[in-house]
Coordinates of C-alpha atoms in Angstrom, one line a residue:
M526 CA 21.4 -16.4 7.4
N527 CA 22.7 -19.5 6.1
K528 CA 20.8 -21.1 8.7
G529 CA 17.8 -23.8 7.5
I530 CA 14.9 -25.3 9.3
E531 CA 16.8 -27.9 11.3
C532 CA 19.2 -25.3 12.4
L533 CA 16.6 -22.6 13.2
S534 CA 14.5 -24.8 15.4
E535 CA 17.5 -25.6 17.3
L536 CA 18.2 -22.4 18.3
I537 CA 14.4 -21.7 19.5
R538 CA 15.0 -25.0 21.7
S539 CA 18.3 -24.1 23.1
Q540 CA 18.6 -20.1 23.1
M541 CA 15.1 -19.2 23.4
N542 CA 13.4 -22.1 25.6
A543 CA 11.0 -22.4 23.6
S544 CA 9.0 -25.2 21.8
P545 CA 9.9 -24.6 17.4
L546 CA 6.1 -26.8 17.5
S547 CA 4.2 -24.5 19.5
G548 CA 2.6 -22.9 16.1
D549 CA 4.3 -19.7 17.0
A550 CA 5.9 -17.7 14.1
F551 CA 10.0 -16.9 15.1
L552 CA 11.5 -14.3 13.5
F553 CA 15.1 -14.1 12.4
F554 CA 17.0 -11.1 11.3
G555 CA 20.3 -10.7 9.5
K556 CA 22.9 -8.5 11.0
K557 CA 22.3 -5.8 8.2
K558 CA 18.2 -6.2 8.9
D559 CA 17.8 -6.1 5.3
M560 CA 16.7 -9.5 5.4
V561 CA 14.1 -12.0 7.4
K562 CA 13.8 -15.4 8.2
V563 CA 10.1 -16.9 9.7
L564 CA 9.7 -20.2 10.8
R565 CA 6.4 -21.6 11.8
W566 CA 5.1 -25.4 12.5
D567 CA 2.1 -26.3 10.4
T568 CA 0.2 -29.3 12.0
D569 CA 2.6 -31.6 9.8
G570 CA 5.7 -29.8 9.2
F571 CA 7.6 -26.6 9.3
I572 CA 7.2 -23.6 6.7
L573 CA 10.2 -21.1 6.4
Y574 CA 9.3 -17.7 4.6
Q575 CA 12.6 -15.6 3.7
K576 CA 12.0 -12.0 2.4
R577 CA 15.5 -10.0 1.4
L578 CA 14.7 -6.4 1.2
E579 CA 16.3 -5.0 -2.3
E580 CA 16.5 -1.2 -0.7
G581 CA 16.1 -0.2 2.9
T582 CA 15.9 -2.1 6.4
F583 CA 13.6 -3.7 8.6
E584 CA 12.7 -1.6 12.0
L585 CA 13.2 -3.7 14.7
P586 CA 10.8 -3.6 17.9
R587 CA 12.4 -2.6 21.3
F588 CA 13.3 -5.2 23.2
K589 CA 15.7 -6.6 25.9
P590 CA 18.1 -9.4 25.0
S591 CA 18.1 -10.8 28.4
Q592 CA 14.6 -11.9 28.2
G593 CA 15.1 -14.2 25.5
L594 CA 11.7 -13.9 22.9
C595 CA 10.1 -10.6 22.5
K596 CA 6.1 -11.4 21.7
L597 CA 4.8 -9.1 18.9
E598 CA 0.9 -8.6 18.3
W599 CA -0.1 -9.5 14.5
E600 CA -0.5 -5.7 13.9
I601 CA 3.3 -4.9 14.7
F602 CA 4.4 -7.6 12.8
F603 CA 2.6 -6.8 9.6
M604 CA 4.0 -3.1 9.9
I605 CA 7.6 -4.5 10.5
M606 CA 7.2 -6.2 7.1
R607 CA 5.4 -3.3 4.9
G608 CA 8.1 -1.3 6.1
I609 CA 5.7 1.1 8.7
S610 CA 7.4 2.5 11.8
P611 CA 6.0 0.5 14.8
R612 CA 7.3 3.5 16.9
S613 CA 5.6 6.3 15.2
V614 CA 1.9 4.9 14.7
L615 CA -0.4 5.5 17.8
L616 CA -2.5 2.2 17.4
R617 CA -6.0 2.8 19.0
K618 CA -7.3 1.3 21.7
R619 CA -9.5 -1.8 21.4
F620 CA -11.2 -4.1 23.1
K621 CA -9.9 -7.3 24.1
I622 CA -10.8 -10.6 26.4

């Protein structure tokens, strides 16, 4: 978790085969799952957010590392950040275009 903007953006390009300039938010969790960094391009520069929990851990979504990226809906991202278990919450069906 010692990586900064340049290192994280290079990881996105080389390891994830994605563009850090896409406007998507990229999440990086620490080994102990008590820290997260969020990197996002904002029209003229990068924004790097960091959250370290004083107690507890983040619950990560299930995904296959071989697929590379794991796309999250905003609602799931919000639940992870607030400490709500996405596995135990039932999301009601909504209309999507």
